[in-house]
XYZ file of C-alpha atoms in Angstrom:
739
model
C 143.532 84.077 125.401
C 144.117 81.730 128.316
C 141.333 80.215 130.364
C 142.353 82.249 133.369
C 142.165 85.490 131.401
C 138.665 84.657 130.196
C 137.286 84.181 133.681
C 138.698 87.150 135.529
C 137.617 90.762 135.846
C 134.192 92.327 136.256
C 133.094 91.282 132.751
C 133.671 87.602 133.451
C 130.590 85.404 133.401
C 131.920 83.073 136.081
C 131.946 85.930 138.591
C 128.146 85.818 138.805
C 127.560 82.265 137.558
C 129.949 80.007 139.443
C 130.565 76.456 138.324
C 128.334 74.191 140.447
C 129.898 71.798 142.930
C 130.401 68.185 141.950
C 128.295 66.835 144.826
C 124.903 68.521 145.114
C 123.492 68.908 148.575
C 120.119 67.479 149.487
C 119.407 69.956 152.237
C 116.502 72.263 151.503
C 117.769 75.772 150.830
C 116.390 79.078 149.603
C 115.957 79.570 145.872
C 119.334 81.296 145.547
C 121.087 77.910 145.581
C 119.078 76.348 142.762
C 121.876 76.950 140.270
C 123.557 73.712 141.384
C 121.892 71.844 138.501
C 122.734 74.447 135.890
C 125.087 73.934 132.978
C 128.665 74.966 133.464
C 129.609 78.614 133.444
C 129.737 80.111 129.991
C 132.092 82.410 128.183
C 130.773 85.212 126.011
C 132.350 85.214 122.598
C 130.609 88.482 121.742
C 132.898 91.391 122.510
C 129.950 93.787 122.645
C 128.634 92.268 125.845
C 129.615 94.398 128.827
C 127.232 93.368 131.609
C 129.241 90.649 133.361
C 127.686 88.030 131.088
C 124.116 88.802 132.149
C 121.764 88.731 129.156
C 118.462 89.320 130.941
C 117.093 90.119 134.376
C 113.810 88.567 135.492
C 112.094 90.751 138.101
C 110.377 88.414 140.571
C 108.132 90.437 142.882
C 105.888 88.886 145.541
C 103.789 89.979 148.540
C 105.192 89.429 152.020
C 102.007 89.321 154.056
C 102.893 87.215 157.080
C 99.237 86.848 158.024
C 98.667 84.503 155.071
C 100.661 81.311 155.658
C 100.051 80.027 152.113
C 101.767 82.950 150.362
C 105.265 81.736 151.185
C 104.458 78.284 149.817
C 103.079 79.730 146.575
C 106.074 82.002 146.159
C 108.518 79.127 146.730
C 106.645 76.892 144.278
C 106.656 79.636 141.679
C 110.390 80.213 142.077
C 111.106 76.485 141.875
C 109.018 76.228 138.697
C 110.816 79.228 137.206
C 114.289 77.901 137.914
C 113.287 74.464 136.614
C 112.251 76.050 133.313
C 115.584 77.854 133.027
C 117.486 74.662 133.776
C 115.573 72.632 131.163
C 116.324 75.313 128.585
C 120.078 75.063 129.397
C 120.273 78.641 130.665
C 122.500 79.766 133.521
C 121.026 81.907 136.252
C 121.790 83.486 139.577
C 119.278 84.878 142.087
C 120.011 88.143 143.877
C 117.951 90.139 146.367
C 116.210 93.207 145.001
C 116.471 96.695 146.373
C 112.972 96.605 147.835
C 111.523 94.038 150.185
C 109.698 91.217 148.410
C 111.748 91.452 145.215
C 114.217 88.952 143.765
C 116.280 89.473 140.628
C 117.035 86.401 138.522
C 120.119 87.147 136.432
C 120.028 84.982 133.305
C 122.871 84.152 130.939
C 123.103 81.880 127.931
C 125.934 79.361 127.449
C 127.635 79.410 124.078
C 126.503 75.868 123.218
C 122.846 76.729 123.867
C 123.164 79.926 121.839
C 124.702 78.055 118.897
C 121.926 75.448 118.870
C 119.174 78.060 118.837
C 121.033 80.147 116.264
C 121.305 77.125 113.971
C 117.567 76.428 114.246
C 116.785 80.069 113.556
C 118.983 80.287 110.486
C 117.500 77.135 109.021
C 114.038 78.595 109.551
C 115.157 81.911 108.042
C 116.432 80.073 104.969
C 113.137 78.252 104.503
C 111.189 81.520 104.826
C 113.505 83.447 102.510
C 114.796 85.757 105.249
C 118.451 84.796 105.248
C 120.055 83.916 101.917
C 123.552 85.334 102.069
C 126.273 83.347 103.769
C 124.668 79.906 103.431
C 127.243 78.882 100.828
C 130.075 79.289 103.342
C 130.982 75.695 104.139
C 133.758 76.677 106.545
C 131.346 78.253 109.073
C 128.401 76.348 110.489
C 124.892 77.755 110.705
C 125.296 78.144 114.452
C 128.575 80.041 114.237
C 128.425 83.069 116.559
C 131.361 84.879 114.956
C 130.344 88.415 114.104
C 127.086 88.143 116.044
C 125.912 91.611 117.034
C 124.745 92.498 120.515
C 121.146 92.843 119.326
C 121.198 89.462 117.557
C 122.554 87.728 120.627
C 119.959 89.259 122.938
C 117.172 88.487 120.475
C 118.169 84.829 120.190
C 118.481 84.503 123.973
C 115.059 86.143 124.348
C 113.664 83.542 121.937
C 115.069 80.825 124.195
C 113.843 82.495 127.355
C 110.270 83.115 126.191
C 109.854 80.408 123.545
C 107.624 77.352 124.104
C 109.175 74.333 125.771
C 108.320 72.197 122.725
C 110.864 74.274 120.772
C 113.505 74.095 123.495
C 112.538 77.379 125.140
C 111.996 78.168 128.804
C 108.425 79.461 128.268
C 108.872 82.299 130.788
C 106.378 85.154 130.594
C 104.908 87.697 133.028
C 101.469 86.607 131.795
C 102.129 82.947 132.632
C 104.461 82.758 135.611
C 103.114 84.007 138.940
C 105.130 86.831 140.497
C 107.259 87.321 137.344
C 106.759 91.041 136.877
C 108.957 91.678 133.853
C 111.897 90.539 131.758
C 114.461 93.217 130.953
C 117.823 93.619 129.249
C 120.596 95.769 130.695
C 122.004 98.897 129.102
C 125.512 99.011 127.702
C 126.704 102.178 129.427
C 129.712 102.601 127.169
C 127.622 102.425 123.997
C 124.955 104.764 125.421
C 127.529 107.366 126.345
C 129.212 107.263 122.926
C 125.847 107.326 121.125
C 124.562 110.414 122.927
C 127.900 112.196 122.589
C 128.035 111.448 118.843
C 124.492 112.605 118.086
C 124.843 115.803 120.084
C 127.485 116.950 117.586
C 125.630 116.001 114.376
C 122.996 117.823 112.358
C 121.898 114.649 110.555
C 122.298 110.975 111.326
C 123.817 108.884 108.572
C 123.694 105.280 107.409
C 126.396 104.183 109.855
C 124.414 105.612 112.772
C 121.347 103.595 111.787
C 123.488 100.479 111.462
C 124.834 100.990 114.978
C 121.291 101.350 116.333
C 120.246 98.207 114.503
C 123.243 96.254 115.817
C 122.582 97.358 119.396
C 118.813 97.769 119.784
C 117.472 95.626 116.958
C 115.636 96.349 113.744
C 112.370 97.439 115.351
C 113.947 100.427 117.114
C 116.232 101.109 114.147
C 113.222 101.367 111.841
C 111.695 104.010 114.097
C 114.807 106.189 113.938
C 115.114 105.568 110.194
C 111.518 106.683 109.717
C 111.992 109.743 111.912
C 115.115 110.780 110.005
C 113.470 110.158 106.612
C 110.350 112.080 107.631
C 112.515 114.921 108.947
C 114.261 115.285 105.562
C 110.995 115.188 103.645
C 109.561 117.969 105.821
C 112.149 120.405 104.452
C 110.185 120.939 101.209
C 106.759 121.841 102.698
C 108.458 123.794 105.501
C 110.309 125.928 102.934
C 107.200 126.533 100.833
C 105.102 127.344 103.892
C 107.730 129.753 105.200
C 107.875 131.540 101.834
C 104.075 131.807 101.747
C 103.995 133.508 105.143
C 106.983 135.715 104.296
C 105.466 137.035 101.063
C 101.886 137.236 102.297
C 100.485 134.170 100.573
C 96.842 133.335 101.193
C 95.992 130.488 103.540
C 93.751 127.686 102.291
C 95.254 128.054 98.810
C 93.961 125.346 96.489
C 97.369 125.083 94.830
C 99.144 124.641 98.176
C 96.504 122.133 99.344
C 96.951 120.095 96.158
C 100.723 120.246 96.585
C 100.474 118.946 100.167
C 98.232 116.100 98.986
C 100.814 115.119 96.351
C 103.596 115.445 98.948
C 101.789 113.165 101.426
C 101.094 110.418 98.878
C 104.631 110.578 97.455
C 106.225 110.474 100.909
C 104.333 107.317 101.869
C 105.190 105.533 98.614
C 108.858 106.532 98.836
C 109.009 105.398 102.463
C 107.674 101.981 101.431
C 110.540 101.802 98.962
C 113.011 102.830 101.681
C 111.556 100.194 104.006
C 112.258 97.471 101.478
C 115.804 98.690 100.916
C 116.523 98.626 104.653
C 114.964 95.167 104.956
C 117.334 93.853 102.266
C 120.324 95.629 103.778
C 119.566 94.393 107.303
C 118.649 90.814 106.246
C 115.118 90.984 107.646
C 113.227 90.639 104.372
C 110.214 88.334 104.825
C 110.767 88.133 108.594
C 107.071 88.890 109.087
C 106.385 85.421 107.654
C 107.697 83.971 110.908
C 104.509 84.043 112.921
C 105.791 83.613 116.441
C 103.198 81.905 118.625
C 102.083 83.724 121.734
C 102.807 81.709 124.847
C 99.662 83.210 126.365
C 97.502 81.476 123.756
C 96.430 78.192 125.349
C 93.289 77.273 123.439
C 90.614 74.854 124.571
C 92.578 71.740 123.674
C 95.599 70.574 121.701
C 95.385 69.094 118.210
C 97.910 67.744 115.734
C 99.080 70.262 113.177
C 98.202 69.073 109.678
C 101.516 70.298 108.264
C 104.136 69.651 110.935
C 102.354 66.934 112.914
C 103.181 68.582 116.257
C 100.663 69.138 119.034
C 99.461 72.749 119.030
C 96.807 74.591 121.067
C 93.481 74.914 119.294
C 90.533 77.211 119.762
C 87.420 77.009 117.542
C 87.254 79.858 114.988
C 83.727 80.756 116.069
C 84.948 81.366 119.602
C 87.792 83.654 118.469
C 85.399 85.520 116.159
C 82.873 85.911 118.984
C 85.502 87.303 121.355
C 86.746 89.808 118.814
C 83.196 90.858 117.995
C 82.494 91.319 121.702
C 85.558 93.556 122.060
C 84.169 96.031 119.511
C 81.623 97.474 122.000
C 84.445 97.705 124.546
C 86.532 99.759 122.127
C 83.507 101.885 121.266
C 82.742 102.550 124.932
C 86.348 103.518 125.638
C 86.488 105.771 122.575
C 83.118 107.357 123.425
C 84.197 108.057 127.017
C 87.435 109.601 125.814
C 85.543 111.660 123.222
C 83.174 113.000 125.885
C 86.095 114.066 128.084
C 87.883 115.762 125.167
C 84.647 117.488 124.164
C 84.004 118.691 127.726
C 87.503 120.136 128.025
C 87.124 121.844 124.651
C 83.660 123.274 125.409
C 84.971 124.587 128.730
C 87.860 126.193 126.882
C 85.498 127.853 124.395
C 83.217 129.119 127.104
C 86.001 130.618 129.227
C 87.872 132.101 126.269
C 85.038 133.511 124.186
C 81.869 133.694 126.281
C 82.737 134.085 129.950
C 83.150 137.684 131.118
C 82.808 137.269 134.877
C 85.171 137.355 137.862
C 88.585 135.658 137.782
C 88.430 135.584 133.993
C 92.198 135.969 133.562
C 92.936 133.123 135.970
C 90.243 130.803 134.628
C 91.556 131.448 131.136
C 94.353 128.921 131.784
C 92.183 126.306 133.497
C 91.373 124.313 130.319
C 95.041 124.118 129.367
C 95.988 122.844 132.820
C 93.092 120.400 132.733
C 94.126 119.188 129.296
C 97.709 118.596 130.385
C 96.694 116.719 133.542
C 93.480 114.950 132.551
C 93.882 113.874 128.924
C 97.194 111.944 129.316
C 95.789 110.178 132.377
C 92.622 109.173 130.555
C 94.663 108.086 127.534
C 96.770 105.796 129.743
C 93.612 104.317 131.259
C 92.229 103.782 127.754
C 95.494 102.087 126.674
C 95.378 99.721 129.658
C 91.745 98.905 128.852
C 92.664 98.199 125.207
C 95.436 95.852 126.333
C 92.915 93.891 128.394
C 90.552 93.661 125.428
C 93.372 92.669 123.103
C 94.395 89.824 125.413
C 90.751 88.734 125.627
C 90.625 88.356 121.836
C 92.981 85.322 122.022
C 95.462 86.188 119.288
C 97.583 83.225 118.236
C 100.647 85.182 117.105
C 102.558 88.236 118.256
C 102.065 89.871 114.841
C 98.284 89.631 115.110
C 98.308 90.916 118.689
C 100.506 93.892 117.808
C 98.431 94.838 114.752
C 95.102 94.924 116.600
C 96.595 96.692 119.623
C 98.122 99.349 117.370
C 94.775 100.064 115.727
C 93.033 100.369 119.091
C 95.698 102.750 120.396
C 95.514 104.827 117.226
C 91.763 105.348 117.713
C 92.334 107.017 121.091
C 95.113 109.282 119.912
C 93.165 110.196 116.776
C 90.274 111.418 118.899
C 92.478 113.392 121.282
C 94.446 115.031 118.475
C 91.820 115.871 115.877
C 88.352 115.809 117.458
C 88.406 119.440 118.604
C 89.729 120.606 115.220
C 86.944 118.796 113.350
C 84.423 120.201 115.822
C 85.615 123.767 115.237
C 85.752 123.478 111.449
C 82.530 121.606 110.762
C 80.264 122.511 113.699
C 81.393 125.497 115.743
C 82.294 127.910 112.931
C 79.166 127.245 110.806
C 76.747 127.185 113.751
C 78.537 129.009 116.600
C 76.720 132.280 116.056
C 73.396 130.572 116.715
C 74.385 130.265 120.397
C 74.364 134.036 120.976
C 70.542 134.525 121.171
C 70.312 131.857 123.850
C 72.988 133.606 125.908
C 71.047 136.870 125.635
C 67.850 135.208 126.813
C 69.721 133.755 129.813
C 71.270 137.159 130.644
C 74.778 135.735 130.359
C 77.327 138.494 129.788
C 79.955 137.668 127.198
C 82.640 139.199 125.026
C 82.067 136.900 122.096
C 82.964 138.075 118.613
C 81.930 136.631 115.264
C 83.217 133.096 114.727
C 85.621 132.827 111.794
C 88.511 130.889 110.368
C 91.028 132.362 112.844
C 89.534 130.238 115.635
C 90.532 127.037 113.777
C 94.025 128.373 113.145
C 94.455 129.269 116.807
C 93.494 125.777 117.919
C 95.911 124.240 115.404
C 98.745 126.496 116.579
C 98.018 125.384 120.133
C 98.335 121.691 119.234
C 101.380 122.057 116.975
C 103.382 124.433 119.180
C 102.092 124.245 122.740
C 101.189 120.564 122.514
C 104.650 119.597 121.296
C 106.315 121.694 123.985
C 104.179 119.986 126.611
C 105.069 116.604 125.102
C 108.780 117.437 125.238
C 108.476 118.494 128.860
C 106.590 115.295 129.704
C 109.119 113.048 127.944
C 112.370 114.770 128.876
C 112.152 117.390 131.627
C 109.796 115.511 133.939
C 111.795 112.228 133.840
C 114.989 114.188 134.488
C 113.427 115.858 137.516
C 112.044 112.537 138.745
C 115.457 110.952 138.312
C 116.929 113.565 140.649
C 114.170 113.474 143.255
C 113.065 109.832 143.397
C 116.397 108.330 144.572
C 116.313 110.589 147.603
C 112.695 109.676 148.321
C 113.412 105.965 147.864
C 116.416 106.237 150.138
C 114.261 107.645 152.908
C 111.363 105.223 152.397
C 113.472 102.069 152.058
C 116.428 102.893 154.265
C 116.126 99.726 156.332
C 115.587 97.529 153.289
C 118.674 98.935 151.555
C 120.714 98.160 154.653
C 119.398 94.575 154.657
C 120.231 94.153 150.978
C 123.718 95.545 151.553
C 124.263 93.180 154.464
C 123.121 90.241 152.366
C 125.612 91.105 149.619
C 128.683 91.635 151.830
C 130.289 88.476 150.438
C 130.434 89.941 146.937
C 133.463 91.898 145.844
C 133.425 95.580 144.939
C 132.945 95.009 141.192
C 129.933 92.771 141.750
C 128.388 95.227 144.218
C 128.864 98.064 141.738
C 127.250 95.991 139.011
C 124.254 95.190 141.223
C 123.768 98.895 141.928
C 123.521 99.405 138.171
C 120.936 96.610 137.991
C 118.884 98.154 140.797
C 118.780 101.524 139.033
C 117.636 100.021 135.735
C 114.983 97.852 137.396
C 113.372 101.039 138.718
C 113.088 102.490 135.201
C 109.864 102.143 133.156
C 109.728 99.953 130.066
C 110.381 101.606 126.733
C 107.114 101.909 124.780
C 107.750 102.313 121.075
C 104.014 102.749 120.465
C 104.187 106.151 122.159
C 106.919 107.380 119.829
C 105.202 106.081 116.708
C 101.872 107.603 117.751
C 103.517 110.984 118.238
C 105.047 110.958 114.758
C 101.960 109.613 112.977
C 99.684 112.149 114.674
C 102.126 114.895 113.720
C 102.052 113.637 110.130
C 98.273 114.085 110.296
C 98.664 117.734 111.329
C 101.000 118.316 108.378
C 98.943 116.489 105.761
C 95.447 117.557 106.885
C 95.902 121.055 108.311
C 98.949 122.638 106.663
C 96.669 124.723 104.446
C 95.142 126.236 107.596
C 98.537 127.334 108.934
C 101.429 127.023 106.437
C 104.054 127.107 109.229
C 102.866 123.722 110.523
C 105.582 121.851 108.583
C 108.311 124.230 109.788
C 107.337 123.770 113.454
C 107.260 119.997 113.013
C 110.664 120.092 111.292
C 112.226 121.876 114.268
C 110.482 119.556 116.703
C 111.726 116.441 114.910
C 115.336 117.600 114.967
C 115.048 117.786 118.743
C 112.994 114.567 118.852
C 115.761 112.560 117.185
C 118.153 113.401 119.993
C 115.558 113.433 122.749
C 114.375 109.903 121.956
C 117.965 108.659 121.986
C 118.494 110.242 125.403
C 115.177 108.841 126.641
C 116.077 105.281 125.638
C 119.518 105.479 127.230
C 118.698 107.325 130.456
C 115.005 107.260 131.283
C 113.725 103.837 130.182
C 114.832 100.248 130.267
C 116.729 98.911 127.300
C 114.307 97.771 124.563
C 114.175 94.055 123.831
C 115.828 93.659 120.393
C 113.177 92.451 117.947
C 113.210 92.023 114.199
C 110.936 93.939 111.841
C 110.821 94.636 108.106
C 109.077 97.988 108.397
C 107.061 100.235 110.653
C 104.211 97.725 110.626
C 100.569 98.856 110.720
C 101.533 102.505 111.190
C 101.979 102.879 107.425
C 98.302 101.988 106.991
C 97.341 104.622 109.554
C 99.296 107.255 107.633
C 97.513 106.258 104.423
C 94.199 106.766 106.232
C 95.296 110.228 107.340
C 96.337 111.069 103.782
C 92.897 110.092 102.545
C 91.371 112.275 105.264
C 93.569 115.158 104.095
C 91.720 115.082 100.766
C 88.507 115.509 102.775
C 89.681 118.253 105.143
C 91.581 120.416 102.668
C 88.791 120.450 100.090
C 86.131 121.219 102.686
C 88.243 123.967 104.266
C 89.050 125.484 100.863
C 85.345 125.839 100.102
C 83.906 126.628 103.547
C 86.403 129.367 104.386
C 86.745 130.929 100.940
C 85.936 134.674 101.023
C 83.110 134.245 98.478
C 81.394 131.428 100.382
C 78.300 132.176 102.444
C 78.871 129.663 105.211
C 75.329 130.063 106.534
C 73.671 129.300 103.188
C 71.450 126.242 102.942
C 73.371 125.155 99.828
C 76.758 125.169 101.579
C 76.554 121.564 102.894
C 75.720 120.280 99.394
C 78.583 122.110 97.708
C 80.942 121.065 100.503
C 80.085 117.396 99.937
C 80.613 117.813 96.184
C 84.012 119.388 96.823
C 84.940 116.480 99.102
C 83.866 113.877 96.503
C 85.884 115.620 93.800
C 88.969 115.815 96.018
C 88.628 112.207 97.128
C 88.509 110.956 93.525
C 91.501 113.137 92.738
C 93.335 111.513 95.646
C 92.614 108.019 94.301
C 93.917 108.988 90.863
C 97.034 110.656 92.277
C 97.834 107.661 94.459
C 97.511 105.295 91.483
C 99.791 107.420 89.301
C 102.398 108.062 91.991
C 102.459 104.444 93.180
C 102.889 103.167 89.616
C 105.642 105.702 88.934
C 107.575 104.832 92.102
C 107.295 101.106 91.456
C 108.527 101.618 87.893
C 111.751 103.214 89.117
C 114.648 100.728 89.343
C 115.842 99.919 92.842
C 119.170 98.466 93.892
C 117.375 96.341 96.502
C 115.446 94.465 93.795
C 118.701 93.733 91.979
C 120.318 92.498 95.198
C 117.358 90.206 95.932
C 117.389 88.694 92.433
C 121.167 88.323 92.542
C 121.082 86.537 95.895
C 118.330 84.196 94.751
C 120.175 83.486 91.484
C 123.449 82.760 93.294
C 121.667 80.472 95.734
C 119.999 78.547 92.911
C 123.333 78.363 91.098
C 125.074 76.945 94.184
C 122.462 74.246 94.698
C 122.315 73.463 90.970
C 126.103 72.992 90.861
C 125.875 70.681 93.852
C 123.118 68.658 92.195
C 125.060 68.475 88.924
C 128.193 67.361 90.776
C 126.182 64.648 92.501
C 124.691 63.558 89.147
C 128.116 63.402 87.496
C 129.438 61.270 90.315
C 126.534 58.827 89.912
C 126.993 58.648 86.138
C 130.746 58.144 86.531
C 130.031 55.090 88.657
C 128.232 53.422 85.717
C 131.018 53.955 83.128
C 132.365 50.779 81.390
C 136.179 51.137 81.204
C 136.523 48.760 78.173
C 136.157 50.267 74.688
C 132.909 49.551 72.921
C 132.759 49.452 69.103
C 134.623 51.471 66.560
C 133.262 54.791 67.817
C 135.040 54.336 71.141
C 131.883 54.667 73.310
C 132.485 53.218 76.792
C 128.895 53.061 78.065
C 126.316 50.372 77.588
C 123.514 52.108 75.704
C 121.170 49.137 75.391
C 117.575 49.806 76.367
C 115.439 47.095 77.883
C 112.092 47.076 76.072
C 109.047 46.377 78.236
C 107.569 44.329 75.366
C 109.611 41.198 74.404
C 108.200 41.313 70.857
C 109.953 44.634 70.239
C 113.235 43.557 71.763
C 114.938 43.454 68.367
C 114.155 47.164 67.931
C 116.923 47.981 70.427
C 119.473 45.523 69.092
C 123.022 46.801 69.220
C 124.081 48.731 66.151
C 127.698 49.788 66.255
C 127.276 52.313 63.428
C 123.882 53.999 63.747
C 125.180 57.137 61.989
C 126.312 55.129 58.962
C 122.970 53.371 58.855
C 121.165 56.724 58.852
C 123.316 58.023 55.996
C 122.756 54.871 54.005
C 118.987 55.188 54.417
C 119.135 58.788 53.179
C 121.198 57.735 50.156
C 118.749 54.988 49.318
C 115.880 57.473 49.436
C 117.468 59.536 46.635
C 118.310 56.602 44.362
C 116.608 56.593 41.000
C 114.330 53.687 40.446
């Protein structure tokens, strides 16, 4: 391909990143001209890139209050600092006006030379950590060779440069560090998105090639989510079939046999998924990637100290201070969880009162009030709780991204656990055993009611509401509402920002049609929300809790979740492509801390199923004073059974041979063999240099085998003997001579 062909057309990098002039001007200009000190325009060698060479877009948003004269100075200083960081990191950039007033878009691209340098450093680090083993014996291709680099790998490496610390050659750009930097986002590949959605709409199951395409485009972290969702979907077929047969043939709910089977299913699924995780990690070359503890740029510490291993200057914070901050965040989490629990409890109590006790005017209308309140209030409060947990998590001063993500995940799981299961626990363990005691008080207060005897059907009804109605509401919130907003909001924005759009269009009149079309695409994607993978994982893990803990209450729980997950697989793909920004490609070797949360739910299933099986058995007098004691005994027995089952199943799964273990051992053996051959070749070359070409003695040895004794008195011990073998034989013969 000629140089002219590389730099023409809408996909050319030079179209947005022109080569700077030879003579820089000294006149002060707006930030859009700061690219004059950038490296030369780059050429993308990756054929998957289809965004005019733009790897990332930095959204720079600032206030435009003309009453404060210092704002303009601060904004200019911040932009100058940002562009200086990009220049020092050898990244190309171009600044474009945003769609709204007070917004600039910094389009960032990575030259091939910069990408190769960072890729070489990464692969060396991966080799030292045991992440990347294959391909290191290829002497024809260097470690920084970008041939065959996937779109996700390229974006991930560029993101490492963009957000990495300056000591490692990065630009150290972060919304938490740089004033007015609102976000960093990647752009969608419209062609890939269209083909992906079209392909999945015609498939019943996604296969291995589909997961590989997701991994190559969105990175391993997103690919692991879809792999987990697909794997979980397939495993749901067994309990869904059994549950359907139970309902069809009139099987009894709360069956001990079915409860035990669901406990075995839950433990086996988790252990088999761990095995699948490892296989995918080996296949995707991300094994041991969690060992790379990426430092958080937000962690500054109190001072810098010299690292005892590497010798580099690193931020340091006393352990007692970190421990104190994390201990202080515990009350914050407790307060947030307590407030959320109170709101959930109030909504539930209102629902109970209106459904089962209230018999006054507007009863039919008020019947739906709790549902409407739940849909509107609970998600809002959950979002507030999540924002509060993010503040607390940042306050805890985590040194690495892995640590930050783990603690944030646990905090988020607490909130969703309370919202999903608190009302069910309340019904099963409080309302049903003690609900009838409320009736005398209502009679004394002359409150008319239509309340019937509390029984097991109330728990089943609440579960059906969460599994069916809750999932329908979730689908509407994730898919239908964004679609409606996508149709309405552009018209609203057009009316609200009509003058600003005209100004932006006037500013960009010098650009050609292809560039203007590309900028319209950028504007649309900037307006999209960030993709939050925590939301998708929470939804699946909470659903797993319904299946593992409450399937004995309603055997069709697994079947409803199976149907929902078939739709979820395609809905999440559509959501990522159309309704959210493109996820930043990140590496992962599993689903992370979510597997621990599922293990906790499985342990809880041993508690819930055993207690339900006893409390709601036809022969149990739930109001007896001995019922709490026997319930606790049933829970202890079931919990010990769970521990034994987990030990047996885990040992059995680990005993099964796995192709991934063979691949790992084979790669490690081949690597050792390669380096051993190189060391042996080096040793042979050194020994060959000491060879004496002249013959030595009758045996024809050509090397000088004399040994220098450290003690001169024993020097004769190593005197040259041309026939040591003959001497040995003679000594043996002498030993057998007859005296």
